[in-house]
XYZ file of C-alpha atoms in Angstrom:
283
model
C 76.072 64.016 107.277
C 73.311 66.600 107.590
C 72.853 66.854 103.803
C 72.564 63.089 103.464
C 70.040 62.889 106.292
C 67.978 65.732 104.858
C 67.636 64.446 101.282
C 63.944 64.281 102.063
C 63.644 67.718 103.602
C 60.146 67.310 104.987
C 60.994 64.008 106.734
C 64.117 65.534 108.317
C 62.114 68.510 109.589
C 59.407 66.254 111.010
C 62.049 64.187 112.830
C 63.583 67.378 114.212
C 60.146 68.482 115.487
C 59.823 65.171 117.324
C 63.266 65.690 118.909
C 62.440 69.242 120.018
C 58.692 69.246 120.769
C 58.882 72.474 122.821
C 60.970 74.457 120.325
C 59.335 77.755 119.299
C 59.824 79.304 115.851
C 59.212 82.684 114.256
C 56.697 81.786 111.540
C 56.048 84.189 108.676
C 53.023 83.231 106.573
C 53.337 86.375 104.463
C 56.936 86.098 103.154
C 59.812 88.247 104.394
C 60.369 89.629 100.891
C 57.179 91.632 101.309
C 57.282 95.428 101.532
C 54.679 95.101 104.315
C 56.591 92.842 106.713
C 54.197 91.984 109.533
C 55.424 90.502 112.810
C 55.797 86.715 112.916
C 53.636 84.220 114.748
C 55.424 82.436 117.617
C 54.733 78.815 116.746
C 55.830 75.361 117.911
C 58.255 73.743 115.478
C 55.883 70.870 114.651
C 53.058 73.274 113.769
C 55.357 75.465 111.703
C 56.591 72.476 109.675
C 53.009 71.494 108.830
C 52.097 75.109 108.003
C 55.012 75.381 105.590
C 53.306 72.718 103.481
C 50.034 74.654 103.280
C 48.925 76.314 100.054
C 46.727 79.135 101.410
C 44.872 79.411 98.115
C 43.418 75.896 98.416
C 44.074 74.675 101.953
C 42.958 75.759 105.402
C 45.541 77.333 107.660
C 45.813 78.043 111.372
C 46.951 81.591 110.563
C 45.698 84.614 108.716
C 47.573 84.958 105.434
C 47.972 88.677 104.761
C 47.299 89.681 101.172
C 47.051 93.459 101.487
C 49.819 96.027 101.123
C 51.892 94.098 98.629
C 52.382 90.910 100.712
C 53.883 88.115 98.653
C 53.235 84.368 98.630
C 55.756 82.123 100.352
C 55.958 80.856 103.922
C 59.062 81.212 106.041
C 60.218 79.888 109.423
C 63.155 80.841 111.642
C 64.210 78.580 114.517
C 66.683 80.402 116.773
C 68.964 77.604 118.023
C 70.071 77.400 121.658
C 73.607 76.242 122.499
C 72.170 72.873 123.602
C 70.346 72.382 120.281
C 73.466 73.341 118.306
C 75.612 70.875 120.249
C 73.002 68.186 119.618
C 73.259 68.860 115.895
C 77.039 68.712 116.085
C 76.807 65.262 117.666
C 74.599 63.863 114.933
C 74.489 66.130 111.854
C 77.155 68.866 111.663
C 80.902 68.083 111.459
C 82.645 69.324 114.619
C 85.934 69.947 112.808
C 85.326 72.823 110.395
C 87.190 75.653 108.712
C 88.355 78.318 111.164
C 85.713 80.733 109.832
C 82.996 78.119 110.369
C 83.897 77.361 114.002
C 84.091 80.357 116.304
C 82.619 79.632 119.734
C 85.872 79.700 121.744
C 85.300 83.230 123.064
C 81.742 82.318 124.115
C 83.073 79.452 126.201
C 85.527 81.727 127.975
C 83.034 84.378 129.121
C 79.377 83.319 128.729
C 79.493 79.903 130.356
C 78.777 78.397 126.948
C 76.902 76.130 126.471
C 75.200 75.562 129.809
C 74.592 78.978 131.410
C 71.286 80.777 130.962
C 73.059 83.886 129.684
C 74.568 81.834 126.832
C 71.101 80.743 125.720
C 69.776 84.294 126.070
C 72.645 85.603 123.949
C 72.001 83.043 121.196
C 68.280 83.708 121.048
C 68.337 87.511 121.223
C 71.165 87.994 118.717
C 69.935 85.297 116.292
C 73.409 83.775 116.582
C 72.620 80.390 115.089
C 69.456 79.810 113.062
C 67.658 77.081 111.147
C 65.906 78.810 108.223
C 63.163 76.967 106.347
C 60.907 78.242 103.619
C 58.574 77.230 100.834
C 59.313 78.030 97.188
C 59.208 81.790 96.645
C 59.828 82.716 100.275
C 62.818 84.912 100.979
C 64.480 87.654 102.961
C 64.484 91.350 102.088
C 67.794 93.069 101.346
C 69.623 93.868 104.601
C 72.978 93.714 106.403
C 73.569 92.199 109.844
C 73.224 94.718 112.679
C 76.026 93.266 114.853
C 78.694 93.842 112.175
C 79.516 90.133 112.176
C 80.217 87.725 109.308
C 78.013 84.673 108.640
C 78.072 81.333 106.910
C 75.020 79.583 105.442
C 74.918 75.862 104.677
C 72.157 74.820 102.297
C 70.880 71.570 103.770
C 68.042 70.829 101.381
C 66.567 72.595 98.337
C 68.127 75.534 96.539
C 68.355 79.220 97.478
C 68.979 82.270 95.263
C 71.366 84.844 96.752
C 72.244 88.435 95.875
C 75.099 89.776 98.023
C 76.974 93.094 97.820
C 80.043 94.265 99.694
C 83.722 95.121 99.550
C 86.292 92.351 99.143
C 89.242 92.427 101.559
C 91.772 93.147 98.767
C 89.710 95.820 96.991
C 88.388 99.289 97.753
C 85.137 99.354 95.760
C 82.077 97.224 96.423
C 80.891 94.416 94.200
C 77.700 92.400 93.889
C 77.382 88.671 93.286
C 74.328 86.631 92.320
C 73.867 82.865 92.257
C 71.945 79.787 93.368
C 73.359 77.739 96.271
C 72.461 74.035 96.430
C 72.578 71.212 99.021
C 75.983 70.807 100.652
C 77.220 74.211 99.521
C 78.239 76.934 101.976
C 77.925 80.662 101.313
C 80.053 82.974 103.459
C 79.902 86.760 103.568
C 81.909 89.297 105.565
C 81.108 92.190 107.848
C 78.742 94.775 106.389
C 77.728 92.784 103.315
C 74.114 93.277 102.300
C 72.183 90.215 101.156
C 68.820 89.206 99.777
C 67.510 85.670 99.272
C 64.675 83.679 97.746
C 63.964 79.965 97.928
C 63.844 77.985 94.682
C 62.364 74.748 96.085
C 59.934 73.561 98.765
C 61.302 73.112 101.318
C 64.565 74.985 101.220
C 66.487 74.440 104.488
C 69.499 76.492 105.516
C 71.622 76.338 108.644
C 73.437 79.545 109.534
C 76.005 80.540 112.143
C 77.604 83.858 113.048
C 81.354 84.333 112.657
C 83.649 86.533 114.759
C 87.315 86.749 113.787
C 90.293 89.093 113.567
C 88.679 91.308 110.935
C 85.448 92.078 112.796
C 85.875 91.395 116.517
C 86.359 95.061 117.464
C 83.190 96.162 115.633
C 81.238 93.337 117.277
C 82.505 94.314 120.724
C 81.553 97.955 120.084
C 78.011 96.978 119.059
C 77.506 94.700 122.065
C 78.826 97.350 124.429
C 76.608 99.972 122.797
C 73.592 97.741 123.254
C 74.291 97.216 126.954
C 75.036 100.896 127.675
C 72.673 102.693 125.252
C 70.260 100.187 123.668
C 71.630 100.847 120.167
C 70.174 97.576 118.825
C 67.095 97.068 121.034
C 68.010 93.427 121.706
C 66.556 93.732 125.220
C 69.545 92.123 126.953
C 69.139 91.323 130.642
C 71.427 92.854 133.255
C 72.941 89.410 133.866
C 73.863 89.053 130.202
C 75.456 92.521 130.086
C 77.402 91.661 133.251
C 78.748 88.573 131.481
C 79.526 90.540 128.323
C 81.740 92.867 130.389
C 84.190 89.949 130.521
C 83.714 89.072 126.834
C 85.348 92.207 125.426
C 88.643 91.200 127.014
C 88.225 87.658 125.725
C 87.673 88.933 122.195
C 90.735 91.168 122.216
C 92.956 88.506 123.762
C 91.811 85.927 121.229
C 91.866 88.053 118.083
C 93.674 91.316 118.877
C 96.933 90.303 120.510
C 98.204 93.102 122.727
C 95.519 95.659 121.849
C 94.043 97.369 124.927
C 90.432 96.817 125.848
C 90.221 99.148 128.872
C 87.931 101.428 126.836
C 85.059 99.149 127.808
C 84.243 100.322 131.313
C 81.694 98.193 133.210
C 78.347 98.816 131.568
C 76.716 99.656 134.912
C 79.149 102.602 135.274
C 78.080 104.032 131.916
C 74.370 103.214 131.421
C 71.629 105.391 132.878
C 70.034 104.297 136.140
C 66.754 103.881 134.272
C 68.346 101.487 131.792
C 70.082 99.495 134.570
C 66.767 99.046 136.385
C 65.064 98.070 133.121
C 67.657 95.399 132.429
C 67.503 94.037 136.007
C 63.743 93.579 136.098
């Protein structure tokens, strides 16, 4: 349904901006492929959609378009989706019944009060759990791998996106790289630790992405989340309330994906973190 509705990508984005007038995006006027990756502008969705259409060489913009230090042309926007926004898309645009690797929110419901609790929304926003990615032709993302050691799937909603992904297949020991162009209605999935780089072929190119936790990566994800709460290994700036909730999530992950494996190694984060960190998270 979402691909049909978004045949005219600009019209679909404008309708989405009307539905979510208060939504705030990370807007990159300088392209995330650049070697000099400046911080994004925090921008209302409606403004970001209009700015994506701007050609800075001939049109006036609300933002300063950086041209020094190797910055490249191509505008990019990330909308971090809250649980409420995701559920709204599921009601109207995204099929609810999906492949097991494309539907993985059961553990969030069991421990984060998903979708209604504030900690669920905080978790989504600070981990970039579910994102709407939109860019003009030429915009893209530098080569990187996901810090939480998760897997991800990416549905191309409108336009085409070039991908270069490298990693180790589950039945092999050496890494391989794959390159290709993904079009509307096609889903690209990559596993834990895979590096990836992208560039948009069309204007606009719209991609919807979700994070996947399953039996092959749940332990690494739990370790990363616990490390963030106890030692700030990722600098996600979690609140104390979110880390309190995550204390119950490690058990949920092991029960859902690990069978009888013990999870007592995850002592309450407040018993492990420094007093300074606890006070910082509780402010």
